[in-house]
Coordinates of C-alpha atoms in Angstrom, one line a residue:
M1 CA -5.3 19.9 3.4
T2 CA -2.9 20.5 6.2
T3 CA 0.0 22.9 5.7
T4 CA 3.6 21.9 6.4
S5 CA 3.7 23.6 9.7
E6 CA 0.6 21.8 10.9
R7 CA 1.7 18.3 9.9
Q8 CA 2.0 16.1 12.9
E9 CA 2.6 12.5 13.7
R10 CA -1.1 12.2 14.7
D11 CA -2.0 12.6 11.0
I12 CA -0.3 9.3 10.3
V13 CA -1.8 5.9 10.6
L14 CA 0.2 2.7 10.5
V15 CA -1.8 -0.4 9.4
C16 CA 0.0 -3.7 10.3
N17 CA -1.0 -7.1 9.2
P18 CA 1.3 -9.3 11.4
T19 CA 0.4 -12.4 9.4
A20 CA 1.8 -11.0 6.1
G21 CA 5.1 -12.6 5.0
G22 CA 6.0 -13.9 8.5
R23 CA 8.4 -11.0 9.2
W24 CA 7.8 -10.6 12.9
R25 CA 11.2 -9.0 13.6
E26 CA 10.7 -6.3 10.9
L27 CA 7.3 -5.5 12.3
A28 CA 8.6 -5.4 15.9
G29 CA 11.3 -3.0 14.7
I30 CA 8.7 -0.7 13.1
L31 CA 6.5 -0.7 16.2
D32 CA 9.4 0.0 18.5
S33 CA 10.8 2.8 16.3
A34 CA 10.8 6.4 17.4
E35 CA 8.7 7.2 14.2
A36 CA 5.9 4.9 15.3
M37 CA 5.7 6.1 18.9
H38 CA 3.1 8.8 18.2
V39 CA 1.3 7.6 15.1
R40 CA -2.0 5.9 15.3
R41 CA -1.6 2.1 15.0
I42 CA -3.9 -0.5 13.6
V43 CA -2.5 -4.0 14.3
T44 CA -5.0 -6.6 13.0
D45 CA -5.6 -10.1 14.3
E46 CA -6.6 -11.1 10.8
I47 CA -6.8 -9.4 7.5
D48 CA -10.6 -9.0 7.7
D49 CA -10.3 -6.6 10.6
I50 CA -8.7 -3.9 8.4
R51 CA -12.0 -2.7 6.9
S52 CA -13.7 -1.8 10.1
S53 CA -10.6 -0.3 11.6
L54 CA -9.9 2.0 8.7
R55 CA -13.6 3.0 8.3
R56 CA -13.5 4.2 11.9
L57 CA -10.8 6.7 11.1
G58 CA -13.1 8.9 9.2
K59 CA -11.5 11.9 7.6
S60 CA -8.7 12.4 10.1
A61 CA -5.7 10.5 8.6
E62 CA -3.6 12.2 6.0
L63 CA -1.0 9.4 5.6
I64 CA -1.8 5.7 5.8
C65 CA 1.3 3.5 5.9
I66 CA 0.6 -0.2 5.2
Y67 CA 2.8 -3.0 6.5
G68 CA 1.7 -6.1 4.6
G69 CA 1.6 -7.6 1.2
D70 CA -0.7 -7.3 -1.8
G71 CA -3.7 -8.8 0.0
T72 CA -3.3 -6.3 2.8
I73 CA -2.9 -3.4 0.3
L74 CA -6.0 -4.5 -1.6
K75 CA -8.1 -4.8 1.6
S76 CA -6.9 -1.4 2.8
L77 CA -7.6 0.3 -0.5
N78 CA -11.1 -1.1 -0.5
S79 CA -11.6 0.2 3.0
I80 CA -10.4 3.7 2.2
F81 CA -12.0 4.3 -1.2
P82 CA -14.7 5.3 -2.1
T83 CA -15.1 7.8 0.6
E84 CA -16.8 11.1 1.3
R85 CA -13.4 12.8 1.7
D86 CA -12.6 15.8 -0.6
Q87 CA -9.0 14.8 -0.6
P88 CA -8.2 11.1 -0.1
P89 CA -5.3 10.2 2.2
T90 CA -1.8 9.5 0.9
V91 CA -1.1 5.8 1.1
A92 CA 2.4 4.4 1.4
F93 CA 3.2 0.7 1.0
V94 CA 6.2 0.1 3.3
S95 CA 6.2 -3.6 2.4
G96 CA 6.1 -6.5 4.8
G97 CA 4.5 -9.1 2.6
T98 CA 6.1 -12.1 0.9
M99 CA 6.9 -10.5 -2.4
N100 CA 6.4 -6.8 -1.9
V101 CA 5.8 -6.2 -5.6
S102 CA 3.5 -3.2 -5.1
A103 CA 5.9 -1.5 -2.6
R104 CA 8.9 -2.0 -4.9
W105 CA 6.9 -0.6 -7.9
C106 CA 6.2 2.5 -5.9
G107 CA 9.9 2.9 -5.1
W108 CA 10.1 1.5 -1.6
T109 CA 12.8 -1.1 -2.1
E110 CA 14.5 -1.2 1.3
K111 CA 13.5 -3.2 4.4
P112 CA 10.1 -2.3 5.8
M113 CA 11.5 -0.5 8.8
I114 CA 13.7 1.7 6.6
N115 CA 10.8 2.4 4.3
F116 CA 8.6 3.4 7.2
R117 CA 11.1 5.7 8.7
R118 CA 11.7 7.4 5.4
V119 CA 8.0 7.8 4.7
V120 CA 7.3 9.4 8.1
H121 CA 10.3 11.8 8.0
Q122 CA 9.6 12.9 4.4
F123 CA 5.9 13.3 5.2
L124 CA 6.5 15.4 8.3
E125 CA 9.1 17.5 6.3
D126 CA 6.6 17.9 3.4
R127 CA 9.0 16.3 0.9
L128 CA 7.3 13.0 0.4
I129 CA 7.2 12.2 -3.3
I130 CA 4.1 10.2 -4.2
R131 CA 3.3 8.2 -7.3
E132 CA -0.3 8.3 -8.4
V133 CA -1.5 4.9 -9.5
P134 CA -4.7 3.8 -11.3
L135 CA -7.2 1.7 -9.5
I136 CA -9.7 -0.5 -11.3
R137 CA -13.3 -0.6 -10.2
V138 CA -14.7 -4.1 -10.5
E139 CA -18.5 -4.5 -10.5
Q140 CA -20.4 -7.8 -10.5
G141 CA -24.1 -7.3 -9.9
D142 CA -24.4 -5.4 -6.5
F143 CA -20.8 -6.4 -5.6
R144 CA -18.2 -3.6 -6.1
T145 CA -14.6 -3.7 -5.3
L146 CA -11.3 -2.0 -6.3
G147 CA -8.4 -3.8 -7.9
F148 CA -5.0 -2.9 -9.3
T149 CA -2.5 -4.0 -11.8
F150 CA 0.4 -1.7 -10.7
G151 CA 3.5 -3.5 -9.7
M152 CA 2.7 -6.3 -12.1
G153 CA 4.3 -4.6 -15.1
P154 CA 6.8 -7.3 -16.2
A155 CA 4.2 -10.1 -16.1
I156 CA 1.6 -8.1 -17.9
R157 CA 4.1 -7.0 -20.6
V158 CA 5.1 -10.6 -21.2
L159 CA 1.5 -11.7 -21.5
D160 CA 0.8 -8.8 -23.8
E161 CA 3.7 -9.6 -26.1
Y162 CA 2.6 -13.3 -26.1
E163 CA -0.9 -12.3 -27.1
R164 CA 0.4 -10.1 -30.0
S165 CA 2.8 -12.8 -31.3
P166 CA 2.0 -15.8 -33.5
K167 CA 0.4 -18.6 -31.5
G168 CA 1.4 -22.3 -31.2
K169 CA 3.2 -24.7 -29.0
A170 CA 6.7 -23.6 -30.1
A171 CA 5.8 -19.9 -29.4
A172 CA 4.4 -20.8 -25.9
F173 CA 7.5 -22.8 -25.2
M174 CA 9.8 -19.9 -26.2
W175 CA 7.8 -17.4 -24.1
G176 CA 8.0 -19.8 -21.2
L177 CA 11.7 -19.8 -21.4

């Protein structure tokens, strides 16, 4: 692990999915920002390019900032983990997707450019507060992938309450309201 005095912008990777959410101006603002000038950038043509790009990083990145939605996040997580690294990189969801549920759940509620700037500054100053989140390993035969339910708390709580309550058309209608 790098100490505070050794932290540099080159330890940061910015993964951008320009097709996420159609927020071209936000992405342009991030890429033109002073904070992005010296970080390594991965700007994909399509979401399937993320895996090969992140796998080429090896063990060098300490912070991976993801500009994109839940699909971009899921693809990125599956490209990073599992890995041979002793210490996995810190991952920050700066938003950029349509709904940004995961980014909001992790505390990044501002516009993507503001989130990115805050993450970079706090990381370089060794004051970035992270939230550890559980990942689900899904296996089906030889196929293995990671998934997540974080960020979906309200929907999951509603479904859980419905499952624990008496069933019937009236109950479903009331839960629907």
